[in-house]
């Protein structure tokens, strides 16, 4: 079988699934299906094609991607984008760093495709056309007249020498239509939803970029001319990549190129692009209600409840989406699900951090959860992975009190080491140089109480960044 290099595109800001998905934790990293993230499900699906999976991700999300890679039991590099420049630049940079003959399968990280076997079989149908110099896309057989997706119009079948299932030439790409136009496309037949998945040889993609988007290719050539290798992280030249034009591969290349093919996929697919789409992933009860977590629907109809933490009760509701998180609650009529992104803009305008940040913030060493804060104090819950440690640091304006509630901590404070076990505590005075390490083989849990006149993150002075290959810049 021809070796395919899967490439997962991990970008996205995640505003349409607020409050669960936010800038610091977009939807592809959020456990949405069976307590697994869409990224993890994508990596598991692509593992059937190859256990060597390349990911294109932002610097900010690199450790979240690495967690997914580890959980999926795959290997591969991460190409880190210093700034977001859409799919054309991400694909161009990947192709430039790959063997020109290699088949690349570009797949978004945030799609839900439960029938992995059918997905793999469909991808393999595209290999002959891709090796013959086509850019092969994959379209979803539409099940309703959606206005949320772009469409692909199928043209003539490809040459019979490529096989009976090699697909059709693309006659046209159609922008997201209005409702009447979507109904017309569905009635006409021969139209597919654009899934945003592309199979192409690296050299073919480079040639197409040279012809139709040479400025993007040139910028990416400069950005990839000198790559900084940090373990499995590949960093491009920030300034050169930043000068690249931001455009999707559809606009930059596919809509202009004559050798684009499409293969239909008739399995279940969702881009999980709204809370209605998330609701559709759950089974309904007799009244059309869908429940995730600790939700309860009483005398309710067509109500979706996402309640991963505390109990949430919907009484007498109809056609509502209720999404609960520790620091924000969304209640929206199902007809208005596409307007959730406007809520994020409203909250940002009013200065609410919940618009972009979660209470729980993942870190390479674990995570911290901001439990409470007020004038001159803040309370956090730290979880530190086995074998992990925080960077050596100090504070000018605050002291910290730590209580170990689970596991064992090794604390270095002003060059003095101390083992702190469960139900024990330690005090870190203002100005002390300290480090926290997990001294055990299980997750360490610590309650941290900060006190002082200023508690901002910029009061953290990191004295090293552990930039060794094995520790990959813990912060």
Coordinates of C-alpha atoms in Angstrom, one line a residue:
X1 CA 0.0 0.0 0.0
X2 CA 1.3 3.5 -0.9
X3 CA 2.5 5.2 2.3
X4 CA 0.4 8.2 3.2
X5 CA 1.6 11.0 5.6
X6 CA -1.4 12.2 7.6
X7 CA -1.1 15.9 8.5
X8 CA -3.6 17.2 11.1
X9 CA -4.4 20.9 11.0
X10 CA -4.9 21.9 14.6
X11 CA -5.8 25.6 14.3
X12 CA -9.0 27.3 15.2
X13 CA -10.2 29.8 17.8
X14 CA -13.3 28.0 19.0
X15 CA -15.9 30.8 19.4
X16 CA -18.9 28.9 18.1
X17 CA -18.9 26.4 21.0
X18 CA -18.4 28.9 23.8
X19 CA -18.3 28.5 26.8
X20 CA -16.8 25.0 26.5
X21 CA -14.5 26.0 23.6
X22 CA -12.4 29.2 24.0
X23 CA -9.3 30.7 22.6
X24 CA -7.1 29.0 25.2
X25 CA -8.8 25.7 24.7
X26 CA -10.5 25.4 21.2
X27 CA -13.1 22.8 20.5
X28 CA -10.6 20.3 19.0
X29 CA -9.0 19.9 22.5
X30 CA -12.3 19.7 24.5
X31 CA -13.6 16.2 25.5
X32 CA -16.9 16.2 23.5
X33 CA -17.5 12.6 22.4
X34 CA -17.2 9.7 24.9
X35 CA -14.8 11.8 27.1
X36 CA -12.4 12.1 24.1
X37 CA -11.4 15.2 22.3
X38 CA -12.0 15.6 18.6
X39 CA -8.2 15.8 18.1
X40 CA -7.7 12.4 19.9
X41 CA -10.5 10.8 17.8
X42 CA -8.9 12.3 14.6
X43 CA -5.5 10.9 15.5
X44 CA -6.9 7.5 16.3
X45 CA -8.7 7.5 13.0
X46 CA -5.6 8.5 11.0
X47 CA -3.5 6.0 12.9
X48 CA -5.1 3.3 10.6
X49 CA -3.2 4.9 7.7
X50 CA 0.1 5.6 9.5
X51 CA 1.3 5.9 13.1
X52 CA 3.6 8.7 11.9
X53 CA 1.3 11.8 12.0
X54 CA 2.4 15.4 11.5
X55 CA 0.5 18.1 13.3
X56 CA 0.4 21.8 12.4
X57 CA -0.4 23.8 15.5
X58 CA 0.1 27.1 17.3
X59 CA 2.8 27.7 19.8
X60 CA 0.2 28.2 22.4
X61 CA -1.5 24.8 22.0
X62 CA 1.6 22.7 21.4
X63 CA 1.4 20.8 24.7
X64 CA -2.3 20.1 24.2
X65 CA -1.5 18.6 20.8
X66 CA 1.3 16.5 22.4
X67 CA -1.1 15.1 25.0
X68 CA -3.4 14.0 22.1
X69 CA -0.4 12.4 20.2
X70 CA 0.6 10.5 23.4
X71 CA -3.0 9.4 24.1
X72 CA -3.5 8.2 20.5
X73 CA -0.2 6.2 20.6
X74 CA 1.1 7.8 17.5
X75 CA 4.4 9.6 16.8
X76 CA 5.3 12.6 14.7
X77 CA 6.5 16.1 14.6
X78 CA 4.6 19.3 15.3
X79 CA 5.1 22.2 12.9
X80 CA 4.4 25.3 15.0
X81 CA 2.9 28.4 13.5
X82 CA 4.1 31.6 15.1
X83 CA 0.9 33.3 13.9
X84 CA -2.3 31.9 12.3
X85 CA -2.2 32.2 8.5
X86 CA -5.0 29.9 7.4
X87 CA -4.7 26.6 5.6
X88 CA -2.8 27.6 2.4
X89 CA 0.2 28.6 4.4
X90 CA 0.0 25.6 6.8
X91 CA -0.1 23.2 3.8
X92 CA 2.6 25.0 1.9
X93 CA 5.0 24.9 4.8
X94 CA 4.3 21.2 5.4
X95 CA 4.9 20.3 1.7
X96 CA 8.2 22.2 1.6
X97 CA 9.5 20.2 4.6
X98 CA 8.4 16.9 3.1
X99 CA 9.8 14.4 0.5
X100 CA 8.4 15.8 -2.8
X101 CA 7.1 12.3 -3.8
X102 CA 5.2 11.8 -0.5
X103 CA 1.4 11.7 -0.4
X104 CA 0.1 14.1 2.2
X105 CA -3.4 13.8 3.7
X106 CA -4.4 17.1 5.2
X107 CA -7.3 16.6 7.7
X108 CA -8.9 19.1 10.2
X109 CA -8.5 18.2 13.8
X110 CA -12.1 19.1 14.7
X111 CA -14.3 16.7 12.7
X112 CA -16.3 13.8 14.0
X113 CA -16.3 10.7 11.7
X114 CA -17.4 7.7 13.7
X115 CA -17.0 5.1 10.9
X116 CA -13.2 5.0 10.8
X117 CA -13.0 2.0 8.5
X118 CA -15.3 3.6 5.9
X119 CA -13.3 6.8 6.1
X120 CA -9.9 5.0 5.5
X121 CA -11.4 3.0 2.6
X122 CA -12.6 6.3 1.0
X123 CA -9.2 7.9 1.4
X124 CA -7.5 5.0 -0.2
X125 CA -9.8 5.4 -3.3
X126 CA -8.1 8.7 -3.9
X127 CA -4.6 7.4 -4.1
X128 CA -4.5 6.6 -7.8
X129 CA -5.8 10.1 -8.7
X130 CA -3.3 11.8 -6.3
X131 CA -0.4 9.8 -7.8
X132 CA -1.5 10.9 -11.2
X133 CA -1.2 14.5 -10.3
X134 CA -4.6 15.5 -9.0
X135 CA -5.4 17.4 -5.9
X136 CA -8.0 15.1 -4.4
X137 CA -10.7 16.4 -2.1
X138 CA -13.4 14.5 -0.3
X139 CA -17.1 15.5 -0.2
X140 CA -19.8 14.4 2.1
X141 CA -23.1 13.1 0.7
X142 CA -25.6 15.8 2.0
X143 CA -28.5 14.7 4.2
X144 CA -30.3 18.0 4.3
X145 CA -30.0 21.5 2.7
X146 CA -27.3 22.9 5.0
X147 CA -26.4 26.6 4.8
X148 CA -23.4 26.1 7.1
X149 CA -21.2 24.2 4.6
X150 CA -19.7 25.0 1.2
X151 CA -20.6 22.6 -1.7
X152 CA -18.6 20.8 -4.4
X153 CA -20.3 20.2 -7.8
X154 CA -19.1 16.9 -9.3
X155 CA -18.1 17.0 -12.9
X156 CA -17.1 14.2 -15.3
X157 CA -15.7 10.9 -13.9
X158 CA -11.9 10.6 -14.0
X159 CA -10.1 8.5 -16.5
X160 CA -11.2 4.8 -16.2
X161 CA -7.5 3.8 -15.9
X162 CA -7.5 5.3 -12.4
X163 CA -10.2 2.8 -11.3
X164 CA -14.0 2.8 -11.0
X165 CA -13.9 4.5 -7.6
X166 CA -11.3 7.2 -8.5
X167 CA -13.9 10.0 -8.3
X168 CA -15.0 12.9 -10.4
X169 CA -13.4 16.1 -11.6
X170 CA -14.5 19.1 -9.6
X171 CA -16.8 21.2 -11.8
X172 CA -17.2 24.1 -9.2
X173 CA -16.9 25.1 -5.6
X174 CA -20.0 26.8 -4.2
X175 CA -19.9 29.2 -1.2
X176 CA -22.2 28.6 1.7
X177 CA -25.6 29.1 0.1
X178 CA -28.8 30.7 1.4
X179 CA -31.6 28.3 2.3
X180 CA -33.4 28.3 -1.0
X181 CA -30.2 27.7 -2.9
X182 CA -29.2 24.9 -0.6
X183 CA -32.5 23.2 -1.2
X184 CA -32.0 23.6 -5.0
X185 CA -28.5 22.0 -4.8
X186 CA -29.9 19.1 -2.9
X187 CA -32.7 18.5 -5.4
X188 CA -30.3 18.8 -8.4
X189 CA -28.1 16.1 -7.0
X190 CA -24.4 15.8 -7.8
X191 CA -23.4 18.2 -5.1
X192 CA -21.4 17.3 -1.9
X193 CA -20.5 19.2 1.2
X194 CA -16.9 20.3 1.2
X195 CA -15.2 18.4 4.1
X196 CA -11.9 20.4 3.9
X197 CA -9.8 17.2 3.5
X198 CA -7.1 17.0 0.8
X199 CA -4.9 14.2 -0.5
X200 CA -2.0 15.4 -2.7
X201 CA 1.6 14.7 -3.4
X202 CA 3.9 17.3 -1.9
X203 CA 5.4 18.2 -5.3
X204 CA 2.0 18.6 -6.9
X205 CA 0.8 20.9 -4.1
X206 CA 4.0 23.0 -4.4
X207 CA 3.5 23.3 -8.2
X208 CA -0.1 24.4 -7.8
X209 CA 0.9 27.0 -5.2
X210 CA 3.6 28.3 -7.5
X211 CA 1.0 28.7 -10.3
X212 CA -1.9 30.2 -8.3
X213 CA -0.4 31.6 -5.0
X214 CA 3.3 32.2 -5.5
X215 CA 3.5 34.9 -2.9
X216 CA 2.3 32.4 -0.2
X217 CA 4.7 29.8 -1.4
X218 CA 7.6 32.3 -1.4
X219 CA 6.9 33.4 2.1
X220 CA 6.8 29.8 3.3
X221 CA 10.0 29.1 1.5
X222 CA 11.7 31.8 3.6
X223 CA 10.0 30.7 6.8
X224 CA 11.1 27.1 6.3
X225 CA 14.6 27.8 5.1
X226 CA 15.9 27.6 8.6
X227 CA 13.8 25.5 11.1
X228 CA 14.6 25.3 14.8
X229 CA 14.2 21.7 16.0
X230 CA 13.3 21.4 19.7
X231 CA 12.6 17.7 20.2
X232 CA 9.4 17.0 18.3
X233 CA 8.7 20.7 17.8
X234 CA 9.6 22.4 14.6
X235 CA 9.7 26.2 14.6
X236 CA 9.8 28.3 11.5
X237 CA 11.1 31.8 11.0
X238 CA 8.5 34.0 12.8
X239 CA 9.1 37.2 10.8
X240 CA 9.0 35.5 7.4
X241 CA 5.9 33.4 8.2
X242 CA 4.2 36.5 9.7
X243 CA 4.5 38.3 6.3
X244 CA 2.6 35.5 4.6
X245 CA -0.8 36.3 3.3
X246 CA -3.7 34.6 5.1
X247 CA -6.0 32.6 2.9
X248 CA -7.6 29.2 2.7
X249 CA -6.3 26.5 0.3
X250 CA -9.8 26.6 -1.3
X251 CA -9.5 30.2 -2.4
X252 CA -5.7 30.3 -3.0
X253 CA -5.5 27.1 -5.1
X254 CA -8.4 24.7 -5.4
X255 CA -10.9 27.0 -7.0
X256 CA -8.3 28.0 -9.6
X257 CA -6.7 24.7 -10.4
X258 CA -7.9 22.5 -13.3
X259 CA -6.7 19.2 -11.8
X260 CA -8.9 18.9 -8.7
X261 CA -10.9 15.7 -8.1
X262 CA -13.5 14.8 -5.5
X263 CA -14.5 11.5 -4.0
X264 CA -17.8 11.1 -2.1
X265 CA -17.9 9.9 1.5
X266 CA -21.3 8.5 2.5
X267 CA -20.6 7.8 6.2
X268 CA -21.5 9.9 9.2
X269 CA -19.6 13.2 9.4
X270 CA -19.9 16.4 11.3
X271 CA -17.6 19.4 11.6
X272 CA -19.2 20.0 15.1
X273 CA -19.5 23.6 14.2
X274 CA -22.4 24.6 16.6
X275 CA -24.1 23.5 19.8
X276 CA -26.9 22.0 17.6
X277 CA -24.2 19.8 16.0
X278 CA -22.9 18.8 19.4
X279 CA -26.5 17.9 20.5
X280 CA -26.9 15.7 17.4
X281 CA -24.0 13.5 18.6
X282 CA -26.2 12.4 21.6
X283 CA -29.2 10.1 21.7
X284 CA -32.6 11.6 22.3
X285 CA -35.2 10.5 24.9
X286 CA -38.9 10.2 24.1
X287 CA -39.4 14.0 24.2
X288 CA -36.4 14.8 22.0
X289 CA -34.2 15.8 24.9
X290 CA -30.4 15.1 24.8
X291 CA -28.4 15.0 27.9
X292 CA -24.6 15.1 28.5
X293 CA -23.3 14.6 32.0
X294 CA -25.4 15.6 35.0
X295 CA -28.4 17.1 33.3
X296 CA -32.0 16.5 34.1
X297 CA -35.0 17.4 31.8
X298 CA -38.4 17.6 33.4
X299 CA -41.5 18.3 31.3
X300 CA -39.1 19.5 28.7
X301 CA -39.0 19.0 24.9
X302 CA -36.1 19.2 22.4
X303 CA -33.7 20.5 25.1
X304 CA -30.0 19.8 25.1
X305 CA -28.1 20.0 28.4
X306 CA -24.3 19.8 28.7
X307 CA -23.5 19.5 32.4
X308 CA -20.1 17.9 33.0
X309 CA -19.8 19.1 36.6
X310 CA -22.8 20.1 38.8
X311 CA -26.5 19.0 38.3
X312 CA -28.3 21.2 35.8
X313 CA -32.2 20.9 35.6
X314 CA -34.3 22.2 32.8
X315 CA -38.0 22.4 33.8
X316 CA -40.7 23.0 31.2
X317 CA -38.2 24.2 28.6
X318 CA -38.5 23.8 24.8
X319 CA -35.9 24.0 22.0
X320 CA -33.2 25.2 24.3
X321 CA -29.4 24.5 24.5
X322 CA -28.0 24.7 28.0
X323 CA -24.2 24.5 28.4
X324 CA -22.7 24.7 31.9
X325 CA -19.1 25.2 32.8
X326 CA -17.4 26.1 36.2
X327 CA -17.3 29.8 35.3
X328 CA -19.9 30.5 32.6
X329 CA -23.4 29.4 31.7
X330 CA -25.0 29.6 28.2
X331 CA -28.7 29.3 27.6
X332 CA -29.7 29.7 24.0
X333 CA -32.6 28.9 21.7
X334 CA -31.7 26.3 19.2
X335 CA -32.5 28.6 16.4
X336 CA -29.8 31.0 17.6
X337 CA -26.9 28.6 17.9
X338 CA -25.0 30.2 15.0
X339 CA -24.9 33.5 16.9
X340 CA -22.9 32.2 19.9
X341 CA -19.8 33.7 18.4
X342 CA -21.4 37.1 18.8
X343 CA -21.7 36.4 22.6
X344 CA -17.9 36.0 22.7
X345 CA -17.4 39.4 21.1
X346 CA -19.9 41.0 23.5
X347 CA -18.1 39.6 26.6
X348 CA -14.7 40.6 25.2
X349 CA -16.0 44.2 24.7
X350 CA -17.0 44.2 28.4
X351 CA -13.6 42.9 29.5
X352 CA -14.7 39.5 30.8
X353 CA -11.8 37.0 30.7
X354 CA -14.3 34.1 30.3
X355 CA -14.6 35.2 26.7
X356 CA -11.3 33.6 25.9
X357 CA -9.9 31.9 29.0
X358 CA -11.1 28.9 31.0
X359 CA -10.9 28.7 34.8
X360 CA -8.7 25.6 34.3
X361 CA -5.6 26.3 32.3
X362 CA -3.6 23.3 31.0
X363 CA 0.2 23.5 31.4
X364 CA 2.9 21.1 30.2
X365 CA 3.5 20.0 33.7
X366 CA -0.3 19.5 34.4
X367 CA -2.9 22.3 35.0
X368 CA -4.1 24.9 37.4
X369 CA -7.7 25.7 38.3
X370 CA -8.5 29.2 39.6
X371 CA -10.9 28.4 42.4
X372 CA -11.4 31.9 44.0
X373 CA -9.9 35.3 44.1
X374 CA -10.5 38.7 45.8
X375 CA -8.6 41.7 47.1
X376 CA -5.0 40.6 48.0
X377 CA -5.7 36.8 47.6
X378 CA -6.2 34.1 45.1
X379 CA -6.8 30.3 45.5
X380 CA -5.7 27.8 42.9
X381 CA -5.7 24.0 42.6
X382 CA -2.5 22.7 41.0
X383 CA -2.3 19.2 39.4
X384 CA 1.3 18.1 38.5
X385 CA 2.0 15.0 36.4
X386 CA 4.3 12.3 37.7
X387 CA 7.9 13.2 37.0
X388 CA 7.0 16.8 36.1
X389 CA 8.1 20.0 37.7
X390 CA 7.6 23.7 37.4
X391 CA 10.3 26.1 36.2
X392 CA 12.5 27.7 38.9
X393 CA 10.8 31.0 39.8
X394 CA 10.2 33.8 42.3
X395 CA 7.7 36.6 42.9
X396 CA 8.3 40.3 43.9
X397 CA 4.8 41.0 45.3
X398 CA 3.2 37.8 46.6
X399 CA 3.7 35.0 49.0
X400 CA 2.3 31.5 48.5
X401 CA 1.0 28.8 50.9
X402 CA 0.8 25.3 49.6
X403 CA -1.2 22.4 51.0
X404 CA -0.6 18.9 49.5
X405 CA -3.9 17.1 49.2
X406 CA -2.8 14.1 47.1
X407 CA 0.6 12.7 46.4
X408 CA 4.0 14.0 47.5
X409 CA 5.8 17.2 46.5
X410 CA 9.5 18.0 46.5
X411 CA 9.9 21.7 47.1
X412 CA 13.1 23.6 46.7
X413 CA 12.9 27.0 48.4
X414 CA 16.1 29.2 48.5
X415 CA 18.2 26.1 47.7
X416 CA 16.7 24.1 50.6
X417 CA 14.9 20.9 49.5
X418 CA 11.9 19.6 51.5
X419 CA 9.5 16.7 50.9
X420 CA 5.9 17.7 51.6
X421 CA 3.4 14.8 51.9
X422 CA -0.4 14.6 52.0
X423 CA -2.0 16.9 54.6
X424 CA 1.2 18.8 55.0
X425 CA 1.9 22.4 54.0
X426 CA 4.7 24.8 53.2
X427 CA 5.1 28.6 53.0
X428 CA 6.9 30.4 50.2
X429 CA 7.7 34.0 51.3
X430 CA 7.9 37.0 49.0
X431 CA 11.2 37.0 47.0
X432 CA 12.0 33.3 47.6
X433 CA 13.5 31.3 44.7
X434 CA 11.5 28.1 44.6
X435 CA 10.5 25.1 42.5
X436 CA 7.7 22.5 42.8
X437 CA 8.2 18.9 41.7
X438 CA 6.1 15.8 41.7
X439 CA 8.1 13.4 43.8
X440 CA 5.7 10.5 43.4
X441 CA 4.4 8.1 40.8
X442 CA 0.8 9.5 40.9
X443 CA -0.6 12.9 40.1
X444 CA 0.2 15.5 42.6
X445 CA -2.6 17.8 43.8
X446 CA -1.8 21.0 45.7
X447 CA -4.1 23.8 46.9
X448 CA -2.2 27.1 46.5
X449 CA -3.2 30.3 48.4
X450 CA -1.6 33.5 47.1
X451 CA -1.5 36.6 49.2
X452 CA -0.1 40.0 48.5
X453 CA -0.6 43.4 47.0
X454 CA -0.3 42.3 43.3
X455 CA -1.1 38.8 42.0
X456 CA -0.8 39.2 38.2
X457 CA 0.8 36.6 36.1
X458 CA 3.5 39.0 35.1
X459 CA 4.8 38.8 38.7
X460 CA 6.1 35.3 37.9
X461 CA 9.9 35.6 37.2
X462 CA 11.0 32.3 35.6
X463 CA 14.7 31.7 36.3
X464 CA 15.0 28.8 33.9
X465 CA 12.7 27.3 31.2
X466 CA 14.0 23.7 31.2
X467 CA 14.6 23.9 27.5
X468 CA 16.1 20.4 27.2
X469 CA 14.8 18.0 24.6
X470 CA 13.3 15.8 27.3
X471 CA 11.4 18.6 29.1
X472 CA 10.5 20.8 26.2
X473 CA 10.2 24.2 27.8
X474 CA 8.1 23.6 30.9
X475 CA 6.5 26.8 32.1

